[in-house]
mmCIF file of C-alpha atoms in Angstrom:
data_model
loop_
_atom_site.group_PDB
_atom_site.id
_atom_site.type_symbol
_atom_site.label_atom_id
_atom_site.label_comp_id
_atom_site.label_asym_id
_atom_site.label_seq_id
_atom_site.Cartn_x
_atom_site.Cartn_y
_atom_site.Cartn_z
ATOM 1 C CA MET M 238 55.262 -31.811 -28.007
ATOM 2 C CA ALA M 239 55.559 -30.597 -24.481
ATOM 3 C CA VAL M 240 54.082 -27.223 -23.491
ATOM 4 C CA PRO M 241 56.567 -25.092 -21.642
ATOM 5 C CA ILE M 242 55.569 -24.055 -18.130
ATOM 6 C CA ARG M 243 55.801 -20.359 -17.619
ATOM 7 C CA THR M 244 56.188 -18.849 -14.228
ATOM 8 C CA GLY M 245 56.752 -15.303 -15.356
ATOM 9 C CA LYS M 246 54.894 -12.192 -14.238
ATOM 10 C CA LYS M 247 52.637 -12.152 -17.336
ATOM 11 C CA THR M 248 51.035 -15.494 -16.434
ATOM 12 C CA LEU M 249 50.376 -14.456 -12.818
ATOM 13 C CA ALA M 250 48.913 -11.134 -13.969
ATOM 14 C CA GLY M 251 46.468 -13.033 -16.193
ATOM 15 C CA TYR M 252 45.259 -15.124 -13.258
ATOM 16 C CA ALA M 253 44.940 -12.056 -11.051
ATOM 17 C CA LEU M 254 42.810 -10.361 -13.722
ATOM 18 C CA LEU M 255 40.636 -13.454 -14.011
ATOM 19 C CA TRP M 256 40.117 -13.589 -10.226
ATOM 20 C CA LEU M 257 39.328 -9.868 -10.197
ATOM 21 C CA LEU M 258 36.627 -10.411 -12.838
ATOM 22 C CA VAL M 259 35.141 -13.296 -10.847
ATOM 23 C CA LEU M 260 35.162 -11.134 -7.722
ATOM 24 C CA LEU M 261 33.408 -8.291 -9.560
ATOM 25 C CA VAL M 262 30.725 -10.668 -10.834
ATOM 26 C CA LEU M 263 30.123 -11.971 -7.288
ATOM 27 C CA ILE M 264 29.916 -8.443 -5.887
ATOM 28 C CA GLY M 265 27.430 -7.541 -8.641
ATOM 29 C CA LEU M 266 25.265 -10.553 -7.789
ATOM 30 C CA MET M 267 25.292 -9.688 -4.081
ATOM 31 C CA LEU M 268 24.371 -6.071 -4.808
ATOM 32 C CA SER M 269 21.477 -7.121 -7.034
ATOM 33 C CA GLN M 270 20.194 -9.405 -4.237
ATOM 34 C CA ALA M 271 20.505 -6.572 -1.732
ATOM 35 C CA ALA M 272 18.555 -4.263 -4.065
ATOM 36 C CA LEU M 273 15.799 -6.876 -4.393
ATOM 37 C CA VAL M 274 15.546 -7.288 -0.611
ATOM 38 C CA TYR M 275 15.475 -3.497 -0.156
ATOM 39 C CA SER M 276 12.758 -3.155 -2.813
ATOM 40 C CA GLN M 277 10.590 -5.838 -1.184
ATOM 41 C CA ASP M 278 11.080 -4.269 2.244
ATOM 42 C CA ALA M 279 10.017 -0.875 0.878
ATOM 43 C CA GLN M 280 6.922 -2.471 -0.684
ATOM 44 C CA ARG M 281 6.041 -4.150 2.633
ATOM 45 C CA GLN M 282 6.293 -0.772 4.374
ATOM 46 C CA ARG M 283 3.991 0.796 1.764
ATOM 47 C CA GLU M 284 1.538 -2.088 2.288
ATOM 48 C CA LYS M 285 1.458 -1.400 6.035
ATOM 49 C CA GLU M 286 0.920 2.276 5.330
ATOM 50 C CA LEU M 287 -1.885 1.452 2.878
ATOM 51 C CA LEU M 288 -3.675 -0.647 5.501
ATOM 52 C CA LYS M 289 -3.326 2.136 8.072
ATOM 53 C CA THR M 290 -4.289 4.964 5.700
ATOM 54 C CA GLY M 291 -7.161 3.083 4.070
ATOM 55 C CA ASP M 292 -8.576 2.200 7.468
ATOM 56 C CA LYS M 293 -8.289 5.830 8.576
ATOM 57 C CA LEU M 294 -10.231 6.958 5.497
ATOM 58 C CA ARG M 295 -12.865 4.264 6.071
ATOM 59 C CA GLU M 296 -13.278 5.385 9.690
ATOM 60 C CA ALA M 297 -13.659 9.036 8.616
ATOM 61 C CA ILE M 298 -16.336 8.053 6.074
ATOM 62 C CA GLU M 299 -18.157 6.031 8.732
ATOM 63 C CA GLN M 300 -17.930 8.933 11.184
ATOM 64 C CA TYR M 301 -19.311 11.331 8.556
ATOM 65 C CA TYR M 302 -22.198 8.918 7.910
ATOM 66 C CA ASP M 303 -22.932 8.149 11.572
ATOM 67 C CA GLN M 304 -22.880 11.828 12.585
ATOM 68 C CA SER M 305 -25.253 12.930 9.838
ATOM 69 C CA PRO M 306 -27.695 15.434 11.311
ATOM 70 C CA GLY M 307 -31.350 14.499 11.144
ATOM 71 C CA LEU M 308 -32.901 11.163 10.335
ATOM 72 C CA VAL M 309 -31.423 10.656 6.867
ATOM 73 C CA LYS M 310 -27.846 9.364 6.938
ATOM 74 C CA GLN M 311 -25.552 10.155 4.038
ATOM 75 C CA HIS M 312 -22.005 9.518 2.880
ATOM 76 C CA PRO M 313 -19.725 12.396 1.842
ATOM 77 C CA ALA M 314 -20.077 13.710 -1.721
ATOM 78 C CA SER M 315 -16.286 14.157 -1.944
ATOM 79 C CA LEU M 316 -13.211 13.342 0.096
ATOM 80 C CA SER M 317 -12.775 17.073 0.772
ATOM 81 C CA ALA M 318 -16.087 16.981 2.672
ATOM 82 C CA LEU M 319 -14.206 14.958 5.301
ATOM 83 C CA LEU M 320 -11.898 17.945 5.847
ATOM 84 C CA ASN M 321 -14.643 20.487 6.447
ATOM 85 C CA ASP M 322 -18.105 19.102 7.159
ATOM 86 C CA THR M 323 -20.422 22.007 6.321
ATOM 87 C CA ARG M 324 -23.534 20.268 7.637
ATOM 88 C CA PHE M 325 -22.865 21.736 11.088
ATOM 89 C CA PRO M 326 -22.790 25.366 12.273
ATOM 90 C CA ASN M 327 -19.231 24.944 13.587
ATOM 91 C CA THR M 328 -16.376 23.443 11.623
ATOM 92 C CA LYS M 329 -16.334 19.675 11.929
ATOM 93 C CA ARG M 330 -13.264 17.805 10.678
ATOM 94 C CA HIS M 331 -13.259 14.065 10.179
ATOM 95 C CA LEU M 332 -9.738 14.251 8.718
ATOM 96 C CA ARG M 333 -7.008 16.892 8.888
ATOM 97 C CA LYS M 334 -5.888 16.244 5.312
ATOM 98 C CA ILE M 335 -6.498 13.733 2.551
ATOM 99 C CA PRO M 336 -3.610 11.253 2.735
ATOM 100 C CA ARG M 337 -1.676 10.133 -0.316
ATOM 101 C CA ASP M 338 -2.083 6.640 -1.692
ATOM 102 C CA PRO M 339 1.091 4.892 -0.437
ATOM 103 C CA MET M 340 1.202 2.547 -3.434
ATOM 104 C CA THR M 341 1.107 5.286 -6.097
ATOM 105 C CA GLY M 342 2.277 8.335 -4.142
ATOM 106 C CA ALA M 343 -0.629 10.321 -5.618
ATOM 107 C CA GLU M 344 -3.449 12.086 -3.807
ATOM 108 C CA ASP M 345 -5.963 10.285 -6.024
ATOM 109 C CA TRP M 346 -7.875 7.301 -4.698
ATOM 110 C CA GLY M 347 -10.317 4.959 -6.351
ATOM 111 C CA LEU M 348 -13.788 5.681 -5.022
ATOM 112 C CA VAL M 349 -16.577 3.287 -4.076
ATOM 113 C CA LEU M 350 -19.875 5.082 -4.596
ATOM 114 C CA ASP M 351 -23.280 4.396 -3.086
ATOM 115 C CA GLN M 352 -26.566 4.594 -5.006
ATOM 116 C CA PHE M 353 -26.587 8.425 -4.615
ATOM 117 C CA ASN M 354 -23.014 8.776 -6.037
ATOM 118 C CA ASN M 355 -21.642 9.609 -2.601
ATOM 119 C CA ILE M 356 -18.394 8.076 -1.377
ATOM 120 C CA MET M 357 -18.740 5.049 0.843
ATOM 121 C CA GLY M 358 -15.202 3.740 0.425
ATOM 122 C CA VAL M 359 -11.799 4.061 -1.200
ATOM 123 C CA TYR M 360 -9.204 1.804 -2.765
ATOM 124 C CA SER M 361 -5.651 2.209 -3.975
ATOM 125 C CA LEU M 362 -5.021 2.780 -7.658
ATOM 126 C CA GLY M 363 -1.870 0.638 -7.381
ATOM 127 C CA VAL M 364 -1.905 -2.372 -9.689
ATOM 128 C CA GLN M 365 1.070 -4.243 -8.206
ATOM 129 C CA ARG M 366 0.689 -7.708 -6.724
ATOM 130 C CA PRO M 367 0.652 -7.605 -2.900
ATOM 131 C CA ILE M 368 3.401 -9.291 -0.915
ATOM 132 C CA LYS M 369 1.153 -9.664 2.141
ATOM 133 C CA ARG M 370 -1.160 -12.609 1.495
ATOM 134 C CA TYR M 371 -2.507 -13.496 4.951
ATOM 135 C CA GLY M 372 -2.741 -12.250 8.535
ATOM 136 C CA PHE M 373 -5.160 -9.389 7.875
ATOM 137 C CA PRO M 374 -7.493 -8.006 10.545
ATOM 138 C CA THR M 375 -10.941 -9.638 10.543
ATOM 139 C CA ARG M 376 -12.504 -6.639 8.799
ATOM 140 C CA TYR M 377 -10.116 -7.118 5.866
ATOM 141 C CA LYS M 378 -9.956 -10.917 5.794
ATOM 142 C CA ASP M 379 -11.084 -10.972 2.152
ATOM 143 C CA PHE M 380 -7.850 -9.175 1.160
ATOM 144 C CA GLU M 381 -6.203 -12.616 1.310
ATOM 145 C CA LYS M 382 -7.837 -13.518 -2.013
ATOM 146 C CA LYS M 383 -6.958 -10.307 -3.847
ATOM 147 C CA GLN M 384 -4.424 -10.130 -6.676
ATOM 148 C CA THR M 385 -3.719 -6.355 -6.751
ATOM 149 C CA TYR M 386 -3.762 -3.453 -4.315
ATOM 150 C CA SER M 387 -6.676 -1.921 -6.197
ATOM 151 C CA GLU M 388 -8.783 -4.825 -4.926
ATOM 152 C CA TRP M 389 -8.119 -3.844 -1.296
ATOM 153 C CA VAL M 390 -11.332 -1.876 -0.719
ATOM 154 C CA PHE M 391 -11.729 0.187 2.450
ATOM 155 C CA ALA M 392 -15.473 0.775 2.549
ATOM 156 C CA HIS M 393 -18.098 1.681 5.103
ATOM 157 C CA SER M 394 -20.147 -1.407 5.780
ATOM 158 C CA LEU M 395 -23.757 -0.656 6.561
ATOM 159 C CA VAL M 396 -23.918 -4.065 8.244
ATOM 160 C CA PRO M 397 -22.155 -3.867 11.629
ATOM 161 C CA LEU M 398 -19.249 -6.275 12.096
ATOM 162 C CA THR M 399 -19.139 -8.006 15.452
ATOM 163 C CA ASP M 400 -15.441 -9.000 15.529
ATOM 164 C CA GLN M 401 -13.171 -6.204 14.387
#
């Protein structure tokens, strides 16, 4: 039995609807790809900010330690001590404000403590996997082996580094 060929408007409308559905699926796929690229770009920007902010905090801790009055050097007891160093007669500021952790958006940082429970370094509390895997400055070369941002430790090294 032969199937009749229809050329009416109903048949063409069915094909147009099918093509419209295919087009919508393709647009949805492209938008999801664009969202993924945007998300990764935003994470890369936060990584750059973490490297900059963490290094700034490390430098402030080192400055606090190096400028300790007297013979005994000490690290700050809290991050707020970097804002107003009370060991001097005049106000001494190693930082203007405590920066937020770019990976979490919070003001809280993980703290690396010395044997006197003073702060000698900080790290992000972010647990995401880093996108950046290589190309770190010499001081942070060991970040290449780390699996999470919380392993990126910005600490005062009591051993001077020759190539920074």
